[in-house]
PDB file of C-alpha atoms in Angstrom:
ATOM      1  CA  UNK A  50    -105.375  81.682  50.969  1.00 28.00           C
ATOM      2  CA  UNK A  51    -107.905  83.657  52.956  1.00 31.00           C
ATOM      3  CA  UNK A  52    -106.794  87.235  53.780  1.00 31.00           C
ATOM      4  CA  UNK A  53    -106.113  87.916  57.440  1.00 32.00           C
ATOM      5  CA  UNK A  54    -106.703  91.094  59.353  1.00 33.00           C
ATOM      6  CA  UNK A  55    -104.381  93.118  61.505  1.00 36.00           C
ATOM      7  CA  UNK A  56    -102.650  96.409  62.118  1.00 38.00           C
ATOM      8  CA  UNK A  57    -100.583  97.778  59.167  1.00 41.00           C
ATOM      9  CA  UNK A  58     -97.000  96.636  59.424  1.00 41.00           C
ATOM     10  CA  UNK A  59     -97.471  93.552  61.618  1.00 41.00           C
ATOM     11  CA  UNK A  60     -96.817  89.941  60.570  1.00 41.00           C
ATOM     12  CA  UNK A  61    -100.527  89.213  60.188  1.00 44.00           C
ATOM     13  CA  UNK A  62    -100.976  92.005  57.677  1.00 45.00           C
ATOM     14  CA  UNK A  63     -97.887  90.842  55.815  1.00 50.00           C
ATOM     15  CA  UNK A  64     -99.901  87.753  54.858  1.00 73.00           C
ATOM     16  CA  UNK A  65    -102.817  89.712  53.399  1.00 92.00           C
ATOM     17  CA  UNK A  66    -101.128  90.405  50.058  1.00 95.00           C
ATOM     18  CA  UNK A  67     -98.574  87.609  50.050  1.00 94.00           C
ATOM     19  CA  UNK A  68     -98.229  86.111  46.568  1.00 92.00           C
ATOM     20  CA  UNK A  69    -100.038  89.012  44.904  1.00 97.00           C
ATOM     21  CA  UNK A  70     -98.812  91.432  42.265  1.00 98.00           C
ATOM     22  CA  UNK A  71     -99.977  95.027  41.985  1.00 98.00           C
ATOM     23  CA  UNK A  72     -99.717  97.902  39.549  1.00 98.00           C
ATOM     24  CA  UNK A  73     -99.971 101.292  41.243  1.00 98.00           C
ATOM     25  CA  UNK A  74    -100.334 104.195  38.823  1.00 98.00           C
ATOM     26  CA  UNK A  75     -98.756 107.508  39.753  1.00 96.00           C
ATOM     27  CA  UNK A  76     -96.527 105.756  42.286  1.00 96.00           C
ATOM     28  CA  UNK A  77     -93.408 107.932  42.224  1.00 95.00           C
ATOM     29  CA  UNK A  78     -94.603 110.255  44.977  1.00 93.00           C
ATOM     30  CA  UNK A  79     -97.358 111.109  47.424  1.00 94.00           C
ATOM     31  CA  UNK A  80    -100.286 108.748  47.850  1.00 97.00           C
ATOM     32  CA  UNK A  81     -99.202 106.366  45.089  1.00 97.00           C
ATOM     33  CA  UNK A  82     -95.722 105.951  46.568  1.00 97.00           C
ATOM     34  CA  UNK A  83     -97.181 105.293  50.031  1.00 98.00           C
ATOM     35  CA  UNK A  84     -99.567 102.692  48.583  1.00 98.00           C
ATOM     36  CA  UNK A  85     -96.763 100.927  46.696  1.00 98.00           C
ATOM     37  CA  UNK A  86     -94.671 100.643  49.857  1.00 98.00           C
ATOM     38  CA  UNK A  87     -97.572  99.512  52.041  1.00 97.00           C
ATOM     39  CA  UNK A  88     -98.509  96.826  49.524  1.00 97.00           C
ATOM     40  CA  UNK A  89     -94.913  95.623  49.501  1.00 97.00           C
ATOM     41  CA  UNK A  90     -94.851  95.603  53.316  1.00 96.00           C
ATOM     42  CA  UNK A  91     -97.896  93.345  53.215  1.00 96.00           C
ATOM     43  CA  UNK A  92     -96.342  90.900  50.772  1.00 96.00           C
ATOM     44  CA  UNK A  93     -97.110  92.111  47.235  1.00 97.00           C
ATOM     45  CA  UNK A  94     -94.742  92.520  44.310  1.00 98.00           C
ATOM     46  CA  UNK A  95     -95.274  95.992  42.856  1.00 98.00           C
ATOM     47  CA  UNK A  96     -95.096  97.648  39.446  1.00 98.00           C
ATOM     48  CA  UNK A  97     -94.291 101.301  40.157  1.00 98.00           C
ATOM     49  CA  UNK A  98     -95.843 103.396  37.410  1.00 97.00           C
ATOM     50  CA  UNK A  99     -94.554 106.895  36.742  1.00 96.00           C
ATOM     51  CA  UNK A 100     -94.759 109.398  33.921  1.00 93.00           C
ATOM     52  CA  UNK A 101     -91.607 111.508  34.251  1.00 87.00           C
ATOM     53  CA  UNK A 102     -90.239 111.372  37.833  1.00 82.00           C
ATOM     54  CA  UNK A 103     -87.779 108.572  37.112  1.00 87.00           C
ATOM     55  CA  UNK A 104     -85.400 109.144  40.022  1.00 92.00           C
ATOM     56  CA  UNK A 105     -88.290 109.214  42.504  1.00 95.00           C
ATOM     57  CA  UNK A 106     -89.754 106.041  41.025  1.00 96.00           C
ATOM     58  CA  UNK A 107     -86.355 104.333  41.245  1.00 97.00           C
ATOM     59  CA  UNK A 108     -86.198 105.221  44.931  1.00 97.00           C
ATOM     60  CA  UNK A 109     -89.651 103.721  45.582  1.00 97.00           C
ATOM     61  CA  UNK A 110     -88.762 100.598  43.604  1.00 97.00           C
ATOM     62  CA  UNK A 111     -85.574 100.282  45.643  1.00 97.00           C
ATOM     63  CA  UNK A 112     -87.548 100.474  48.865  1.00 97.00           C
ATOM     64  CA  UNK A 113     -89.942  97.797  47.589  1.00 98.00           C
ATOM     65  CA  UNK A 114     -86.965  95.531  46.891  1.00 97.00           C
ATOM     66  CA  UNK A 115     -85.470  96.300  50.311  1.00 97.00           C
ATOM     67  CA  UNK A 116     -88.692  94.902  51.777  1.00 96.00           C
ATOM     68  CA  UNK A 117     -87.968  91.604  50.026  1.00 95.00           C
ATOM     69  CA  UNK A 118     -90.456  92.037  47.190  1.00 97.00           C
ATOM     70  CA  UNK A 119     -90.005  92.284  43.426  1.00 97.00           C
ATOM     71  CA  UNK A 120     -90.355  95.730  41.860  1.00 98.00           C
ATOM     72  CA  UNK A 121     -90.827  96.840  38.275  1.00 98.00           C
ATOM     73  CA  UNK A 122     -90.211 100.383  37.083  1.00 97.00           C
ATOM     74  CA  UNK A 123     -93.240 100.888  34.838  1.00 96.00           C
ATOM     75  CA  UNK A 124     -92.790 104.156  32.960  1.00 96.00           C
ATOM     76  CA  UNK A 125     -95.880 105.194  30.989  1.00 97.00           C
ATOM     77  CA  UNK A 126     -97.896 108.311  30.345  1.00 95.00           C
ATOM     78  CA  UNK A 127    -101.422 106.962  30.778  1.00 96.00           C
ATOM     79  CA  UNK A 128    -102.682 109.269  28.026  1.00 95.00           C
ATOM     80  CA  UNK A 129    -100.382 107.454  25.558  1.00 96.00           C
ATOM     81  CA  UNK A 130    -101.987 104.199  24.323  1.00 97.00           C
ATOM     82  CA  UNK A 131     -98.682 102.745  23.111  1.00 97.00           C
ATOM     83  CA  UNK A 132     -97.041 103.487  26.458  1.00 97.00           C
ATOM     84  CA  UNK A 133     -99.821 101.758  28.369  1.00 98.00           C
ATOM     85  CA  UNK A 134     -99.641  98.669  26.140  1.00 98.00           C
ATOM     86  CA  UNK A 135     -95.870  98.535  26.561  1.00 98.00           C
ATOM     87  CA  UNK A 136     -96.328  98.724  30.330  1.00 98.00           C
ATOM     88  CA  UNK A 137     -98.758  95.796  30.230  1.00 98.00           C
ATOM     89  CA  UNK A 138     -96.242  93.704  28.268  1.00 98.00           C
ATOM     90  CA  UNK A 139     -93.475  94.565  30.746  1.00 98.00           C
ATOM     91  CA  UNK A 140     -95.687  93.507  33.673  1.00 98.00           C
ATOM     92  CA  UNK A 141     -96.498  90.223  31.950  1.00 98.00           C
ATOM     93  CA  UNK A 142     -92.804  89.522  31.279  1.00 97.00           C
ATOM     94  CA  UNK A 143     -91.791  90.353  34.841  1.00 97.00           C
ATOM     95  CA  UNK A 144     -94.689  89.074  36.968  1.00 97.00           C
ATOM     96  CA  UNK A 145     -96.588  86.798  34.589  1.00 97.00           C
ATOM     97  CA  UNK A 146     -99.944  88.004  35.904  1.00 97.00           C
ATOM     98  CA  UNK A 147    -101.485  90.838  37.865  1.00 98.00           C
ATOM     99  CA  UNK A 148    -103.699  90.639  40.932  1.00 97.00           C
ATOM    100  CA  UNK A 149    -104.397  94.242  41.891  1.00 98.00           C
ATOM    101  CA  UNK A 150    -104.738  97.398  39.816  1.00 98.00           C
ATOM    102  CA  UNK A 151    -104.657 100.638  41.810  1.00 98.00           C
ATOM    103  CA  UNK A 152    -105.835 103.506  39.584  1.00 98.00           C
ATOM    104  CA  UNK A 153    -104.309 106.332  41.572  1.00 97.00           C
ATOM    105  CA  UNK A 154    -102.875 108.664  38.910  1.00 93.00           C
ATOM    106  CA  UNK A 155    -105.069 111.650  38.091  1.00 89.00           C
ATOM    107  CA  UNK A 156    -104.787 115.341  37.317  1.00 84.00           C
ATOM    108  CA  UNK A 157    -106.267 118.300  35.518  1.00 78.00           C
ATOM    109  CA  UNK A 158    -104.733 121.347  37.188  1.00 78.00           C
ATOM    110  CA  UNK A 159    -101.489 121.190  35.201  1.00 76.00           C
ATOM    111  CA  UNK A 160    -100.481 124.319  33.298  1.00 78.00           C
ATOM    112  CA  UNK A 161    -100.430 124.348  29.519  1.00 75.00           C
ATOM    113  CA  UNK A 162    -102.853 121.456  29.049  1.00 82.00           C
ATOM    114  CA  UNK A 163    -105.933 121.671  26.776  1.00 85.00           C
ATOM    115  CA  UNK A 164    -109.419 121.893  28.255  1.00 82.00           C
ATOM    116  CA  UNK A 165    -109.979 118.244  27.335  1.00 89.00           C
ATOM    117  CA  UNK A 166    -107.008 117.008  29.366  1.00 92.00           C
ATOM    118  CA  UNK A 167    -108.861 116.293  32.619  1.00 92.00           C
ATOM    119  CA  UNK A 168    -111.394 114.045  30.857  1.00 96.00           C
ATOM    120  CA  UNK A 169    -108.631 112.362  28.841  1.00 95.00           C
ATOM    121  CA  UNK A 170    -106.649 111.501  31.969  1.00 95.00           C
ATOM    122  CA  UNK A 171    -109.390 110.829  34.510  1.00 97.00           C
ATOM    123  CA  UNK A 172    -111.820 108.957  32.258  1.00 97.00           C
ATOM    124  CA  UNK A 173    -110.320 107.789  28.964  1.00 97.00           C
ATOM    125  CA  UNK A 174    -106.911 106.855  30.353  1.00 97.00           C
ATOM    126  CA  UNK A 175    -108.386 105.025  33.352  1.00 98.00           C
ATOM    127  CA  UNK A 176    -110.484 102.837  31.065  1.00 98.00           C
ATOM    128  CA  UNK A 177    -107.541 102.352  28.697  1.00 97.00           C
ATOM    129  CA  UNK A 178    -105.297 101.228  31.544  1.00 98.00           C
ATOM    130  CA  UNK A 179    -107.976  98.869  32.836  1.00 98.00           C
ATOM    131  CA  UNK A 180    -108.460  97.282  29.408  1.00 98.00           C
ATOM    132  CA  UNK A 181    -104.726  96.801  28.946  1.00 98.00           C
ATOM    133  CA  UNK A 182    -104.379  95.104  32.339  1.00 98.00           C
ATOM    134  CA  UNK A 183    -107.566  93.001  32.415  1.00 98.00           C
ATOM    135  CA  UNK A 184    -106.096  90.129  30.350  1.00 97.00           C
ATOM    136  CA  UNK A 185    -103.348  89.818  32.984  1.00 98.00           C
ATOM    137  CA  UNK A 186    -105.597  89.917  36.029  1.00 98.00           C
ATOM    138  CA  UNK A 187    -106.287  86.797  38.053  1.00 95.00           C
ATOM    139  CA  UNK A 188    -109.550  85.810  39.715  1.00 96.00           C
ATOM    140  CA  UNK A 189    -109.629  87.108  43.280  1.00 96.00           C
ATOM    141  CA  UNK A 190    -107.986  90.369  42.333  1.00 97.00           C
ATOM    142  CA  UNK A 191    -109.184  93.922  42.809  1.00 98.00           C
ATOM    143  CA  UNK A 192    -109.418  97.135  40.789  1.00 98.00           C
ATOM    144  CA  UNK A 193    -109.171 100.141  43.102  1.00 98.00           C
ATOM    145  CA  UNK A 194    -110.266 103.546  41.811  1.00 98.00           C
ATOM    146  CA  UNK A 195    -108.913 106.423  43.873  1.00 98.00           C
ATOM    147  CA  UNK A 196    -111.067 109.539  43.935  1.00 98.00           C
ATOM    148  CA  UNK A 197    -112.080 112.524  46.040  1.00 96.00           C
ATOM    149  CA  UNK A 198    -115.263 113.425  47.876  1.00 97.00           C
ATOM    150  CA  UNK A 199    -115.646 116.418  45.541  1.00 95.00           C
ATOM    151  CA  UNK A 200    -115.613 114.072  42.537  1.00 96.00           C
ATOM    152  CA  UNK A 201    -117.586 111.191  44.066  1.00 98.00           C
ATOM    153  CA  UNK A 202    -120.416 113.531  45.055  1.00 97.00           C
ATOM    154  CA  UNK A 203    -120.181 115.649  41.902  1.00 96.00           C
ATOM    155  CA  UNK A 204    -123.611 116.906  40.899  1.00 94.00           C
ATOM    156  CA  UNK A 205    -124.906 116.466  44.456  1.00 95.00           C
ATOM    157  CA  UNK A 206    -122.608 118.776  46.404  1.00 94.00           C
ATOM    158  CA  UNK A 207    -120.871 122.095  45.618  1.00 91.00           C
ATOM    159  CA  UNK A 208    -117.407 122.020  44.039  1.00 92.00           C
ATOM    160  CA  UNK A 209    -114.620 124.629  44.033  1.00 90.00           C
ATOM    161  CA  UNK A 210    -114.681 126.380  40.658  1.00 89.00           C
ATOM    162  CA  UNK A 211    -111.054 125.489  39.880  1.00 88.00           C
ATOM    163  CA  UNK A 212    -111.806 121.807  40.565  1.00 91.00           C
ATOM    164  CA  UNK A 213    -114.977 121.600  38.458  1.00 93.00           C
ATOM    165  CA  UNK A 214    -113.410 119.922  35.408  1.00 93.00           C
ATOM    166  CA  UNK A 215    -111.491 117.439  37.557  1.00 94.00           C
ATOM    167  CA  UNK A 216    -114.549 116.539  39.606  1.00 95.00           C
ATOM    168  CA  UNK A 217    -116.644 115.987  36.485  1.00 97.00           C
ATOM    169  CA  UNK A 218    -113.967 113.866  34.817  1.00 97.00           C
ATOM    170  CA  UNK A 219    -113.191 111.723  37.863  1.00 97.00           C
ATOM    171  CA  UNK A 220    -116.910 111.141  38.415  1.00 98.00           C
ATOM    172  CA  UNK A 221    -117.136 110.049  34.776  1.00 98.00           C
ATOM    173  CA  UNK A 222    -114.197 107.710  35.362  1.00 98.00           C
ATOM    174  CA  UNK A 223    -115.849 106.175  38.410  1.00 98.00           C
ATOM    175  CA  UNK A 224    -119.137 105.728  36.567  1.00 98.00           C
ATOM    176  CA  UNK A 225    -117.375 104.064  33.620  1.00 98.00           C
ATOM    177  CA  UNK A 226    -115.763 101.530  35.951  1.00 98.00           C
ATOM    178  CA  UNK A 227    -119.007 100.894  37.817  1.00 98.00           C
ATOM    179  CA  UNK A 228    -120.685 100.071  34.505  1.00 98.00           C
ATOM    180  CA  UNK A 229    -118.240  97.170  34.182  1.00 98.00           C
ATOM    181  CA  UNK A 230    -119.058  95.511  37.505  1.00 98.00           C
ATOM    182  CA  UNK A 231    -120.889  92.617  35.755  1.00 98.00           C
ATOM    183  CA  UNK A 232    -117.734  91.968  33.722  1.00 97.00           C
ATOM    184  CA  UNK A 233    -115.575  92.147  36.861  1.00 98.00           C
ATOM    185  CA  UNK A 234    -117.835  89.653  38.622  1.00 97.00           C
ATOM    186  CA  UNK A 235    -117.654  87.280  35.673  1.00 97.00           C
ATOM    187  CA  UNK A 236    -113.859  87.444  35.888  1.00 97.00           C
ATOM    188  CA  UNK A 237    -113.834  86.982  39.666  1.00 97.00           C
ATOM    189  CA  UNK A 238    -112.630  90.534  40.273  1.00 98.00           C
ATOM    190  CA  UNK A 239    -113.832  93.262  42.639  1.00 98.00           C
ATOM    191  CA  UNK A 240    -114.116  97.005  42.084  1.00 98.00           C
ATOM    192  CA  UNK A 241    -113.336  99.143  45.121  1.00 98.00           C
ATOM    193  CA  UNK A 242    -113.729 102.908  45.296  1.00 98.00           C
ATOM    194  CA  UNK A 243    -111.704 104.917  47.829  1.00 98.00           C
ATOM    195  CA  UNK A 244    -112.765 108.548  48.229  1.00 98.00           C
ATOM    196  CA  UNK A 245    -110.879 111.111  50.259  1.00 96.00           C
ATOM    197  CA  UNK A 246    -111.309 114.580  51.662  1.00 95.00           C
ATOM    198  CA  UNK A 247    -108.445 117.000  51.012  1.00 90.00           C
ATOM    199  CA  UNK A 248    -105.316 115.043  51.885  1.00 93.00           C
ATOM    200  CA  UNK A 249    -102.788 116.904  54.014  1.00 91.00           C
ATOM    201  CA  UNK A 250     -99.640 117.874  52.127  1.00 87.00           C
ATOM    202  CA  UNK A 251    -100.628 116.614  48.656  1.00 89.00           C
ATOM    203  CA  UNK A 252    -100.292 118.575  45.439  1.00 86.00           C
ATOM    204  CA  UNK A 253    -103.957 119.132  44.515  1.00 87.00           C
ATOM    205  CA  UNK A 254    -104.876 121.185  47.620  1.00 86.00           C
ATOM    206  CA  UNK A 255    -101.697 123.233  47.117  1.00 87.00           C
ATOM    207  CA  UNK A 256    -102.652 124.000  43.528  1.00 85.00           C
ATOM    208  CA  UNK A 257    -106.211 124.862  44.550  1.00 86.00           C
ATOM    209  CA  UNK A 258    -104.821 127.149  47.248  1.00 85.00           C
ATOM    210  CA  UNK A 259    -103.230 129.265  44.514  1.00 86.00           C
ATOM    211  CA  UNK A 260    -106.667 129.988  43.077  1.00 87.00           C
ATOM    212  CA  UNK A 261    -108.429 130.468  46.427  1.00 88.00           C
ATOM    213  CA  UNK A 262    -106.146 131.588  49.237  1.00 91.00           C
ATOM    214  CA  UNK A 263    -107.057 130.194  52.626  1.00 90.00           C
ATOM    215  CA  UNK A 264    -108.908 127.200  51.155  1.00 88.00           C
ATOM    216  CA  UNK A 265    -106.821 124.547  52.922  1.00 89.00           C
ATOM    217  CA  UNK A 266    -107.043 126.141  56.343  1.00 92.00           C
ATOM    218  CA  UNK A 267    -110.765 126.731  55.889  1.00 90.00           C
ATOM    219  CA  UNK A 268    -111.367 123.051  55.061  1.00 91.00           C
ATOM    220  CA  UNK A 269    -109.083 121.954  57.908  1.00 91.00           C
ATOM    221  CA  UNK A 270    -111.071 124.066  60.369  1.00 91.00           C
ATOM    222  CA  UNK A 271    -114.398 122.769  59.025  1.00 88.00           C
ATOM    223  CA  UNK A 272    -113.330 119.104  59.127  1.00 89.00           C
ATOM    224  CA  UNK A 273    -111.351 119.304  62.367  1.00 90.00           C
ATOM    225  CA  UNK A 274    -108.346 117.682  60.692  1.00 91.00           C
ATOM    226  CA  UNK A 275    -107.405 116.573  57.196  1.00 93.00           C
ATOM    227  CA  UNK A 276    -106.487 112.942  56.488  1.00 94.00           C
ATOM    228  CA  UNK A 277    -102.779 112.234  56.045  1.00 96.00           C
ATOM    229  CA  UNK A 278    -101.166 110.537  53.080  1.00 96.00           C
ATOM    230  CA  UNK A 279    -100.495 107.475  55.234  1.00 97.00           C
ATOM    231  CA  UNK A 280    -104.128 107.248  56.385  1.00 97.00           C
ATOM    232  CA  UNK A 281    -105.434 107.517  52.844  1.00 97.00           C
ATOM    233  CA  UNK A 282    -102.903 105.013  51.510  1.00 97.00           C
ATOM    234  CA  UNK A 283    -103.821 102.552  54.266  1.00 97.00           C
ATOM    235  CA  UNK A 284    -107.492 102.770  53.235  1.00 98.00           C
ATOM    236  CA  UNK A 285    -106.546 102.014  49.618  1.00 98.00           C
ATOM    237  CA  UNK A 286    -104.501  98.972  50.611  1.00 98.00           C
ATOM    238  CA  UNK A 287    -107.293  97.765  52.901  1.00 97.00           C
ATOM    239  CA  UNK A 288    -109.781  98.067  50.033  1.00 97.00           C
ATOM    240  CA  UNK A 289    -107.600  95.864  47.839  1.00 97.00           C
ATOM    241  CA  UNK A 290    -106.935  93.304  50.573  1.00 96.00           C
ATOM    242  CA  UNK A 291    -110.435  92.858  52.021  1.00 96.00           C
ATOM    243  CA  UNK A 292    -112.131  90.272  49.821  1.00 94.00           C
ATOM    244  CA  UNK A 293    -115.287  90.425  51.953  1.00 94.00           C
ATOM    245  CA  UNK A 294    -116.284  93.876  50.692  1.00 96.00           C
ATOM    246  CA  UNK A 295    -119.004  93.839  48.033  1.00 95.00           C
ATOM    247  CA  UNK A 296    -118.288  94.788  44.446  1.00 97.00           C
ATOM    248  CA  UNK A 297    -118.413  98.560  44.047  1.00 97.00           C
ATOM    249  CA  UNK A 298    -117.948  99.269  47.758  1.00 97.00           C
ATOM    250  CA  UNK A 299    -116.970 102.866  48.583  1.00 98.00           C
ATOM    251  CA  UNK A 300    -114.567 103.662  51.440  1.00 97.00           C
ATOM    252  CA  UNK A 301    -114.616 107.247  52.681  1.00 97.00           C
ATOM    253  CA  UNK A 302    -111.545 108.790  54.257  1.00 97.00           C
ATOM    254  CA  UNK A 303    -112.281 111.988  56.137  1.00 95.00           C
ATOM    255  CA  UNK A 304    -115.675 113.668  56.686  1.00 92.00           C
ATOM    256  CA  UNK A 305    -117.969 113.999  53.696  1.00 92.00           C
ATOM    257  CA  UNK A 306    -119.878 117.097  54.795  1.00 87.00           C
TER     258      UNK A 306
END
C-alpha cells in the first residue's frame, strides 16, 4: 500500500504506517517515547525497548495499546549481546517480522562508565542491534539512525569538549550504517538519518549544561529557538514513513550553523 501524506494525527497519516511493526530503542522516555507513540498513532505496532526504566516503558506500552496497536515491552541493554538477541527472538514471537528499526538509544555522558563506553554504545551496539534485527526485516522497511548536528558534522564543525567522545562515536555509528547501504538496497530497505540541534528539555543538553553553564541559553539565542521533542520525533516518524526519500537521506531538525 502506498504511503499517504498528511498532518500528524489525522486519518490520512494513520494509514502511513498501518500494518507495519517497529522497534524503537530507548523508548521509555523523551524522544524515543514520543516516536513510539507517534508511530502507534499512525498505525504501527511497536516494540518499546528500554534498559532499566521498566515502569516508564510499561506506561508507553500501555498508551500504544490504548491507541489500538500491539505493544511489546522489549527490555535489553544494547551493549549486552545476549540481551539484544533475546529481544530479537521476542519480537519474532510477538510480531513475526519487523518493518522499521529506529536506532534512537545513545549515550556517553553517564557517570562511572569507562572511556570506551561511548563507542561501545553508539557504534558497536548500533551495528549489533541492526544485525540482530535484519533477519526479521521485511522489504519496504526502514532503518532510522537518530543523531545530532554535532555528531553528523563531526570533523567539519567545532564540538563542545564534553561532547567530543559522543560526537566521534555517533559519527562512527552513522558511517558504519552508511557502509551497508548496498546491503540495505539488496534487501529492499532504506537507511534514513535524522539529525537534530539541541532538543529542548532532553537529557543531553542538561548534562552538557553542568560542564558549561549557560550553554543551553547561548545555543537557544543563537538558533532563535530549539526544536521540541515532538518536532524531532515527528521528523523521525516522517523519515520512516516516506518511501520516496533516497537511501541515506539526511533530515535536519533545527539550524545547522
